[in-house]
């Protein structure tokens, strides 16, 4: 009888080949090494890459490094006719140029004199009328628009709602505040103002001017650190809601814009509370000017893809992701992002290497593997969102996404304890994915799997804050691995020297074991859950 030669991939499918399978899996899992992770991260998170800001020349250097690594493993490019490793993510950076409000006497500048809750472009200076509308409320108990025509006007309104000196609110008649006192009540006031045809809205702070000045300084620090520009998709035009400006001003600035004296605003607040009636229209409209210059700059940035074709189930795809961008340089300091997310990036490199070496030795996975480092996460999960909008491989064939974002450190909750990793999202769409993850850990890596951030009531909302979420929104099962935040999170001190590579190695190995199971099992995992 002719000797039966069984291909390695089929040997791994048989129930009687567990020992042989375990040896193969262990062999390639053990190619994931702390020293190799350190070698990659020492480059990816080096000062020479200047924090890998989205679209920067240094981020492109990181992208080429990742693509070269994929190519060296035999992982193919699959983007476009030229089969590139690079998927162009079509972004623009939207910022602000000249942004000011003029009264009859003075020019007030954005981030120096006032801030904004919402913005909309007014690219050339426009003469405007400032019309006082009380609190900008419109309901049966109090309507500030009943006798007001605000079409085409810039309305000026008090933030909040009328309140008596004894602490009771006019609308409720007791100490219970209404929706108009909530921090985001400006959105309701904006909706009414838009409906009435107003051009823009200026809200007068309900805090002291001293506290408002502190709020401006806090906003200055935030903008200095993260920039006053926002990236978005080129084809989308302006961001949602960018058709109406809501600008926040101090009492002193409002007094000037409305042409009244110091103390008049307090008198109007007191009158509204005492009479329980609107004070809208009690001031003469004033003329002024407004300019909100929009700047739009194209941004060239890329997702980097490495594809390993499977065998008998090659049409199905297991995706492993991380984001390789960070926030660049701020105030002259380089934010290297070694943990966020250099650690995830180099983990993807090492897991892809394990699969690549296995494939070269004849142990190609049954399902195809897509290793993808995405751009624009720090700007709003933009690279992963672009991919699911413009998938290179069919989303309906995508089995799951395993996402790695910060796996190189220990948070305060686990200092002095054993090996751990936070797991988020693994049970939300597929019970099988969750079971595969737990089985892989119990059998191989034996870490403490911490699910506290998987709680739908988690105030941090980590489930919504990394790239897996764009896959989950498309009903693709996900598992997100995360070490938790620490004092160096989004600080210039997030450096390679603080990475715990032995812990990182074990976490990357768990991703490999999971991915190996997902790629080689007989049946595709089910989508049988819909948890929040």
Coordinates of C-alpha atoms in Angstrom, one line a residue:
X1 CA 0.0 0.0 0.0
X2 CA 1.2 3.5 -0.9
X3 CA 2.2 5.5 2.2
X4 CA -0.4 8.1 3.0
X5 CA 1.2 11.6 3.2
X6 CA -1.0 13.9 5.3
X7 CA -0.4 17.6 4.9
X8 CA 0.6 19.4 8.1
X9 CA -2.5 21.6 8.1
X10 CA -4.8 18.5 7.9
X11 CA -2.8 16.8 10.7
X12 CA -3.6 19.8 12.9
X13 CA -7.3 19.3 12.1
X14 CA -7.6 15.8 13.5
X15 CA -8.8 15.1 17.0
X16 CA -6.1 12.4 17.4
X17 CA -3.3 14.8 16.6
X18 CA -3.5 16.9 19.8
X19 CA 0.0 16.3 20.9
X20 CA 1.5 17.1 17.5
X21 CA -0.6 20.1 17.2
X22 CA 0.4 21.4 20.6
X23 CA 4.1 21.0 19.7
X24 CA 3.6 22.9 16.5
X25 CA 1.7 25.7 18.3
X26 CA 4.2 25.9 21.1
X27 CA 7.1 26.0 18.6
X28 CA 5.8 29.1 16.8
X29 CA 4.4 30.8 19.9
X30 CA 7.9 30.6 21.3
X31 CA 9.2 32.7 18.3
X32 CA 7.5 35.6 20.1
X33 CA 10.3 36.9 22.3
X34 CA 10.8 39.8 24.7
X35 CA 14.1 40.6 23.0
X36 CA 12.5 40.9 19.6
X37 CA 9.7 43.0 20.9
X38 CA 12.3 45.3 22.5
X39 CA 14.2 45.5 19.3
X40 CA 11.2 46.6 17.3
X41 CA 9.9 49.0 19.9
X42 CA 13.3 50.7 20.4
X43 CA 12.9 51.9 16.9
X44 CA 9.1 52.5 16.7
X45 CA 9.1 54.6 19.9
X46 CA 12.5 56.3 19.4
X47 CA 12.9 60.0 19.5
X48 CA 13.8 59.9 15.8
X49 CA 10.2 59.1 15.0
X50 CA 9.0 62.2 16.9
X51 CA 5.9 60.6 18.4
X52 CA 4.5 59.2 15.0
X53 CA 1.9 62.0 14.7
X54 CA -0.8 61.1 12.2
X55 CA 0.3 62.0 8.7
X56 CA 3.8 63.1 9.8
X57 CA 6.9 62.1 7.8
X58 CA 8.0 60.2 10.8
X59 CA 4.8 58.2 10.9
X60 CA 5.5 57.2 7.3
X61 CA 8.9 55.9 8.3
X62 CA 7.2 53.7 10.9
X63 CA 4.7 52.6 8.2
X64 CA 7.6 51.6 5.9
X65 CA 9.3 49.7 8.8
X66 CA 6.1 47.7 9.4
X67 CA 5.6 47.0 5.7
X68 CA 9.2 45.8 5.3
X69 CA 8.7 43.5 8.3
X70 CA 5.5 42.0 6.7
X71 CA 7.3 41.6 3.4
X72 CA 10.3 39.8 5.0
X73 CA 7.8 37.2 6.4
X74 CA 6.2 36.5 3.1
X75 CA 3.0 38.4 4.1
X76 CA 1.6 40.0 1.0
X77 CA 0.3 43.5 0.1
X78 CA -3.3 43.4 -1.1
X79 CA -4.2 47.0 -1.6
X80 CA -5.0 48.2 -5.1
X81 CA -3.8 47.0 -8.5
X82 CA -0.2 47.2 -7.4
X83 CA -0.9 44.9 -4.4
X84 CA 0.6 47.4 -1.9
X85 CA 0.9 47.1 1.9
X86 CA -0.4 50.7 2.2
X87 CA -4.1 51.6 2.3
X88 CA -4.3 55.4 1.8
X89 CA -6.7 56.8 4.4
X90 CA -8.2 59.9 2.8
X91 CA -8.2 62.5 5.6
X92 CA -8.1 66.2 6.0
X93 CA -7.1 68.3 9.0
X94 CA -9.7 71.0 9.8
X95 CA -8.5 73.9 12.0
X96 CA -9.2 77.5 12.5
X97 CA -7.6 80.6 11.2
X98 CA -9.0 84.1 12.0
X99 CA -11.7 83.5 14.7
X100 CA -13.1 86.5 16.5
X101 CA -16.1 88.5 17.6
X102 CA -16.3 92.2 17.3
X103 CA -18.4 94.6 19.3
X104 CA -18.7 98.3 18.6
X105 CA -15.6 98.9 20.7
X106 CA -13.4 95.8 20.8
X107 CA -12.2 92.6 19.0
X108 CA -12.4 89.4 21.0
X109 CA -10.2 86.5 20.0
X110 CA -11.0 82.8 20.3
X111 CA -9.1 81.0 23.1
X112 CA -8.0 84.3 24.5
X113 CA -11.4 85.9 25.3
X114 CA -13.9 83.2 24.6
X115 CA -14.3 79.5 23.9
X116 CA -16.8 77.4 21.8
X117 CA -19.1 74.5 22.4
X118 CA -19.8 74.1 18.7
X119 CA -18.3 75.7 15.6
X120 CA -19.3 76.5 12.0
X121 CA -17.3 78.2 9.3
X122 CA -17.9 81.9 8.5
X123 CA -14.8 82.3 6.4
X124 CA -15.1 86.0 5.8
X125 CA -16.0 88.7 8.3
X126 CA -19.8 89.3 8.4
X127 CA -21.6 92.1 10.0
X128 CA -24.2 90.8 12.5
X129 CA -26.8 91.9 14.9
X130 CA -26.6 90.7 18.5
X131 CA -30.1 90.0 19.9
X132 CA -30.7 89.2 23.6
X133 CA -33.1 86.3 24.1
X134 CA -33.1 85.8 27.8
X135 CA -32.2 82.1 28.5
X136 CA -33.0 80.9 25.0
X137 CA -35.6 78.5 26.3
X138 CA -38.8 77.6 24.4
X139 CA -41.5 75.7 26.2
X140 CA -45.0 76.2 27.6
X141 CA -43.9 77.4 31.0
X142 CA -41.3 79.9 29.6
X143 CA -40.8 80.9 26.0
X144 CA -38.0 83.3 25.2
X145 CA -39.0 83.3 21.5
X146 CA -42.7 84.0 21.7
X147 CA -42.4 87.6 20.4
X148 CA -38.9 87.4 19.0
X149 CA -37.8 87.3 15.4
X150 CA -34.2 86.0 15.4
X151 CA -33.9 84.9 11.8
X152 CA -30.3 85.7 10.6
X153 CA -29.4 87.1 14.0
X154 CA -26.7 86.1 16.5
X155 CA -28.7 85.4 19.6
X156 CA -27.2 86.1 23.0
X157 CA -28.6 84.0 25.9
X158 CA -27.9 83.2 29.5
X159 CA -26.5 79.7 30.1
X160 CA -28.7 77.6 32.4
X161 CA -32.3 78.5 33.5
X162 CA -33.8 81.2 35.8
X163 CA -33.3 80.6 39.5
X164 CA -34.4 82.4 42.7
X165 CA -32.1 83.6 45.4
X166 CA -33.4 80.9 47.7
X167 CA -32.2 78.2 45.3
X168 CA -35.5 77.3 43.8
X169 CA -35.9 77.1 40.0
X170 CA -38.6 79.0 38.2
X171 CA -39.5 76.2 35.9
X172 CA -39.9 73.5 38.5
X173 CA -41.0 75.7 41.4
X174 CA -38.7 73.8 43.7
X175 CA -35.0 72.9 44.2
X176 CA -35.0 70.5 41.3
X177 CA -33.3 71.7 38.2
X178 CA -34.6 71.0 34.7
X179 CA -32.8 69.8 31.6
X180 CA -31.8 73.4 31.0
X181 CA -29.3 73.2 33.8
X182 CA -27.4 70.2 32.5
X183 CA -23.9 70.7 31.2
X184 CA -24.9 69.9 27.6
X185 CA -28.1 71.9 27.7
X186 CA -26.5 74.1 25.1
X187 CA -27.4 71.4 22.5
X188 CA -31.1 71.8 23.2
X189 CA -30.8 75.6 23.1
X190 CA -28.8 75.3 19.8
X191 CA -31.5 73.1 18.3
X192 CA -34.2 75.7 19.1
X193 CA -32.0 78.5 17.8
X194 CA -31.4 76.7 14.5
X195 CA -35.1 76.0 14.2
X196 CA -35.9 79.7 14.7
X197 CA -33.4 80.6 12.0
X198 CA -30.7 82.2 14.1
X199 CA -27.2 82.5 12.6
X200 CA -25.3 81.6 15.7
X201 CA -25.6 81.6 19.5
X202 CA -23.5 83.3 22.2
X203 CA -24.0 81.8 25.7
X204 CA -23.2 83.9 28.7
X205 CA -21.5 81.9 31.4
X206 CA -23.4 81.2 34.6
X207 CA -20.1 81.0 36.5
X208 CA -18.0 83.9 37.7
X209 CA -15.8 85.6 35.2
X210 CA -12.8 84.4 37.3
X211 CA -13.9 80.8 36.9
X212 CA -14.6 81.4 33.2
X213 CA -11.1 82.7 32.7
X214 CA -9.8 79.5 34.3
X215 CA -11.9 77.5 31.8
X216 CA -10.2 79.4 29.0
X217 CA -6.8 78.7 30.3
X218 CA -7.7 75.0 30.6
X219 CA -8.9 75.0 27.1
X220 CA -5.6 76.7 26.0
X221 CA -3.6 73.9 27.6
X222 CA -5.7 71.2 26.0
X223 CA -5.4 72.8 22.6
X224 CA -1.7 73.4 23.0
X225 CA -1.2 69.8 23.8
X226 CA -3.5 68.2 21.2
X227 CA -3.8 70.9 18.7
X228 CA -6.7 73.1 17.7
X229 CA -7.3 71.0 14.5
X230 CA -9.4 68.0 14.0
X231 CA -9.0 65.3 11.4
X232 CA -11.9 63.8 9.5
X233 CA -12.7 62.1 6.2
X234 CA -12.3 64.1 3.1
X235 CA -15.5 62.8 1.5
X236 CA -17.6 63.8 4.5
X237 CA -17.1 67.5 4.2
X238 CA -17.7 69.3 7.4
X239 CA -18.1 67.3 10.6
X240 CA -21.6 66.5 11.7
X241 CA -23.2 69.5 13.5
X242 CA -20.7 72.0 12.0
X243 CA -23.4 74.3 10.6
X244 CA -24.1 76.3 13.7
X245 CA -21.7 78.1 16.1
X246 CA -22.2 78.1 19.9
X247 CA -19.7 80.5 21.5
X248 CA -19.2 80.8 25.3
X249 CA -18.4 84.2 26.7
X250 CA -17.8 85.9 30.1
X251 CA -20.3 88.3 31.7
X252 CA -18.0 91.2 31.0
X253 CA -17.7 90.4 27.3
X254 CA -21.5 89.9 27.0
X255 CA -22.0 93.3 28.6
X256 CA -19.9 94.9 25.9
X257 CA -21.5 93.0 23.1
X258 CA -25.0 94.0 24.3
X259 CA -24.1 97.6 24.9
X260 CA -25.1 97.7 28.6
X261 CA -23.6 98.6 31.9
X262 CA -21.9 96.4 34.5
X263 CA -24.5 94.8 36.7
X264 CA -27.3 94.9 34.1
X265 CA -27.0 91.2 33.4
X266 CA -27.5 90.4 37.1
X267 CA -30.5 92.6 37.1
X268 CA -32.0 90.8 34.2
X269 CA -31.4 87.4 35.8
X270 CA -33.1 88.7 39.0
X271 CA -36.0 90.0 37.0
X272 CA -36.5 86.7 35.1
X273 CA -36.6 84.8 38.4
X274 CA -38.9 87.4 40.2
X275 CA -41.5 87.8 37.4
X276 CA -41.2 84.2 36.1
X277 CA -41.5 85.7 32.7
X278 CA -39.1 86.1 29.8
X279 CA -36.7 89.0 29.6
X280 CA -36.0 88.4 25.9
X281 CA -36.2 91.5 23.8
X282 CA -35.6 93.9 26.8
X283 CA -32.3 95.1 25.3
X284 CA -31.8 97.0 22.1
X285 CA -30.0 94.8 19.4
X286 CA -26.4 95.8 18.8
X287 CA -24.3 95.5 15.7
X288 CA -21.0 93.8 15.5
X289 CA -19.0 91.3 13.4
X290 CA -18.1 87.6 13.4
X291 CA -15.5 85.6 11.6
X292 CA -14.8 81.9 12.0
X293 CA -12.2 81.0 9.3
X294 CA -12.0 77.3 8.5
X295 CA -8.6 75.9 7.4
X296 CA -8.6 72.6 5.6
X297 CA -5.3 70.7 4.9
X298 CA -5.1 67.3 3.1
X299 CA -3.4 64.6 5.3
X300 CA -1.6 61.7 3.7
X301 CA -1.6 58.7 6.0
X302 CA -1.9 55.0 5.7
X303 CA -3.1 51.7 7.2
X304 CA -0.4 49.1 6.8
X305 CA -1.6 45.6 5.9
X306 CA 0.1 42.3 5.8
X307 CA -1.9 39.3 4.4
X308 CA -1.3 35.6 4.8
X309 CA -3.5 33.5 2.6
X310 CA -5.1 30.5 4.2
X311 CA -5.7 27.0 2.7
X312 CA -9.1 25.3 2.6
X313 CA -11.0 28.2 4.3
X314 CA -9.0 31.0 2.8
X315 CA -12.0 33.1 2.0
X316 CA -12.6 33.7 5.7
X317 CA -10.3 36.2 7.5
X318 CA -9.0 36.6 11.0
X319 CA -7.9 40.2 11.6
X320 CA -5.3 41.3 14.2
X321 CA -5.0 45.1 14.7
X322 CA -3.2 47.8 16.6
X323 CA -2.7 51.5 15.9
X324 CA 0.8 52.8 15.2
X325 CA 0.2 56.5 15.4
X326 CA 0.6 58.7 18.5
X327 CA 0.4 62.4 19.2
X328 CA 3.7 63.7 18.0
X329 CA 5.5 66.7 19.6
X330 CA 3.8 69.1 21.9
X331 CA 5.4 72.1 23.6
X332 CA 8.8 70.9 22.3
X333 CA 8.5 67.5 24.0
X334 CA 8.3 64.2 22.1
X335 CA 5.4 61.9 23.0
X336 CA 7.0 58.6 22.0
X337 CA 3.9 56.5 22.9
X338 CA 5.9 53.4 23.7
X339 CA 3.0 51.7 25.5
X340 CA 0.3 53.6 23.5
X341 CA 0.4 52.0 21.1
X342 CA 4.0 51.1 20.3
X343 CA 3.5 48.0 22.4
X344 CA 0.5 46.9 20.4
X345 CA 2.2 47.6 17.1
X346 CA 5.3 45.5 17.8
X347 CA 3.0 42.8 19.3
X348 CA 1.3 42.6 15.9
X349 CA 4.8 42.4 14.3
X350 CA 5.7 39.4 16.5
X351 CA 2.4 37.6 16.1
X352 CA 2.6 38.0 12.3
X353 CA 6.2 36.6 12.4
X354 CA 5.0 33.5 14.3
X355 CA 2.4 32.9 11.6
X356 CA 4.8 33.7 8.8
X357 CA 7.4 31.3 10.1
X358 CA 4.8 28.6 10.6
X359 CA 3.5 29.1 7.0
X360 CA 7.0 28.8 5.5
X361 CA 7.5 25.5 7.4
X362 CA 4.3 24.1 5.9
X363 CA 1.8 25.0 8.7
X364 CA -0.2 27.6 6.8
X365 CA -3.4 28.5 8.6
X366 CA -6.7 27.3 7.2
X367 CA -8.3 30.7 7.3
X368 CA -6.5 33.8 6.0
X369 CA -4.8 36.2 8.4
X370 CA -4.8 39.9 8.0
X371 CA -2.4 41.8 10.2
X372 CA -3.1 45.5 10.1
X373 CA -1.6 48.5 11.9
X374 CA -4.0 51.4 11.5
X375 CA -3.5 55.1 11.5
X376 CA -5.5 57.9 13.1
X377 CA -6.6 56.2 16.3
X378 CA -5.5 59.1 18.3
X379 CA -7.6 61.4 16.1
X380 CA -10.8 59.5 16.5
X381 CA -10.4 55.8 15.4
X382 CA -10.1 57.1 11.9
X383 CA -7.9 54.5 10.2
X384 CA -10.0 51.5 11.4
X385 CA -13.2 53.4 10.5
X386 CA -11.8 54.0 7.0
X387 CA -11.0 50.3 6.6
X388 CA -14.5 49.2 7.5
X389 CA -16.0 51.8 5.2
X390 CA -13.6 50.7 2.4
X391 CA -12.7 47.1 3.3
X392 CA -9.9 45.5 1.2
X393 CA -11.4 42.1 2.1
X394 CA -15.1 41.5 2.5
X395 CA -16.4 42.4 5.9
X396 CA -18.9 39.5 5.7
X397 CA -16.0 37.1 5.4
X398 CA -14.2 38.7 8.4
X399 CA -14.4 36.2 11.3
X400 CA -13.2 38.6 14.1
X401 CA -10.8 41.3 15.1
X402 CA -8.3 40.9 17.9
X403 CA -7.1 44.4 18.8
X404 CA -4.0 45.2 20.9
X405 CA -3.8 48.7 22.4
X406 CA -1.4 49.2 25.3
X407 CA 0.0 45.8 26.5
X408 CA 3.5 46.8 27.8
X409 CA 2.9 48.1 31.3
X410 CA 1.3 47.4 34.7
X411 CA -1.4 49.7 36.1
X412 CA -1.8 50.6 39.8
X413 CA -4.5 48.0 40.3
X414 CA -2.1 45.2 39.6
X415 CA 1.2 46.4 41.0
X416 CA 2.9 43.6 43.0
X417 CA 0.5 41.0 41.6
X418 CA 0.8 38.3 39.0
X419 CA 0.6 38.5 35.2
X420 CA -2.7 39.9 34.0
X421 CA -4.5 41.6 31.1
X422 CA -7.7 43.4 30.8
X423 CA -10.1 41.8 28.3
X424 CA -12.8 43.9 26.7
X425 CA -15.6 43.0 24.3
X426 CA -14.8 39.3 23.9
X427 CA -18.3 38.2 24.9
X428 CA -20.3 41.0 23.4
X429 CA -21.0 39.4 20.0
X430 CA -19.8 35.8 20.2
X431 CA -19.8 33.4 23.1
X432 CA -17.4 31.2 21.2
X433 CA -14.8 33.9 20.8
X434 CA -14.9 34.5 24.5
X435 CA -14.6 30.8 25.2
X436 CA -11.6 30.4 22.8
X437 CA -9.9 33.3 24.6
X438 CA -10.4 31.8 28.0
X439 CA -9.4 28.3 26.9
X440 CA -6.2 29.6 25.2
X441 CA -5.3 31.4 28.4
X442 CA -6.1 28.5 30.7
X443 CA -4.1 26.1 28.6
X444 CA -1.1 28.2 27.6
X445 CA -0.5 31.6 29.2
X446 CA -2.4 31.3 32.5
X447 CA -2.8 35.1 33.2
X448 CA -5.4 36.8 35.3
X449 CA -8.0 37.9 32.8
X450 CA -9.6 41.1 34.3
X451 CA -13.0 42.0 32.9
X452 CA -13.8 45.1 34.9
X453 CA -13.7 47.4 31.9
X454 CA -16.0 45.0 30.0
X455 CA -18.8 46.3 32.2
X456 CA -21.3 48.3 30.0
X457 CA -21.5 50.8 32.9
X458 CA -17.7 51.4 32.9
X459 CA -17.4 55.2 33.1
X460 CA -14.1 55.0 31.1
X461 CA -16.0 53.5 28.1
X462 CA -12.8 51.8 26.9
X463 CA -14.9 49.5 24.7
X464 CA -15.7 52.5 22.5
X465 CA -12.2 54.0 22.6
X466 CA -10.0 51.7 20.4
X467 CA -10.1 50.4 16.9
X468 CA -11.9 47.1 17.5
X469 CA -15.1 49.1 18.0
X470 CA -15.4 49.9 14.3
X471 CA -15.4 46.2 13.6
X472 CA -17.9 45.6 16.4
X473 CA -20.2 48.2 15.0
X474 CA -20.4 46.0 11.9
X475 CA -21.3 42.9 13.9
X476 CA -17.8 41.4 13.7
X477 CA -16.8 39.8 17.0
X478 CA -13.9 41.5 18.7
X479 CA -11.5 41.0 21.6
X480 CA -9.5 44.0 22.9
X481 CA -6.4 43.5 25.1
X482 CA -5.3 46.4 27.3
X483 CA -3.0 46.9 30.3
X484 CA -4.9 49.8 31.8
X485 CA -3.8 53.4 32.1
X486 CA -0.8 54.7 34.2
X487 CA 0.8 58.0 35.1
X488 CA 2.7 58.1 31.7
X489 CA -0.5 57.7 29.6
X490 CA -0.4 60.4 26.9
X491 CA 2.6 62.0 28.5
X492 CA 6.1 62.5 27.1
X493 CA 7.4 60.0 29.7
X494 CA 5.7 57.0 27.9
X495 CA 9.1 55.6 26.9
X496 CA 10.7 52.3 26.0
X497 CA 12.7 52.2 29.3
X498 CA 9.4 51.7 31.2
X499 CA 8.1 48.7 29.1
X500 CA 7.9 45.3 30.8
X501 CA 8.8 43.1 27.9
X502 CA 8.4 39.8 29.6
X503 CA 4.8 40.6 30.4
X504 CA 4.3 41.9 26.9
X505 CA 5.6 38.7 25.5
X506 CA 3.1 36.6 27.3
X507 CA 0.2 38.9 26.3
X508 CA 1.3 38.7 22.6
X509 CA 1.5 34.9 22.9
X510 CA -2.2 34.9 24.1
X511 CA -3.1 36.7 20.9
X512 CA -1.2 34.2 18.9
X513 CA -2.9 31.2 20.5
X514 CA -6.3 32.7 20.1
X515 CA -5.6 33.6 16.5
X516 CA -4.3 30.1 15.7
X517 CA -7.4 28.5 17.1
X518 CA -9.7 30.9 15.2
X519 CA -7.8 30.3 12.0
X520 CA -7.7 26.5 12.2
X521 CA -10.9 25.4 13.7
X522 CA -13.5 23.5 11.6
X523 CA -16.3 26.0 11.9
X524 CA -16.3 29.7 11.9
X525 CA -17.3 31.2 15.3
X526 CA -20.9 32.1 15.7
X527 CA -22.3 35.6 16.2
X528 CA -24.8 34.8 18.9
X529 CA -24.7 37.7 21.3
X530 CA -25.7 41.4 21.3
X531 CA -24.4 42.7 24.6
X532 CA -24.0 46.4 25.3

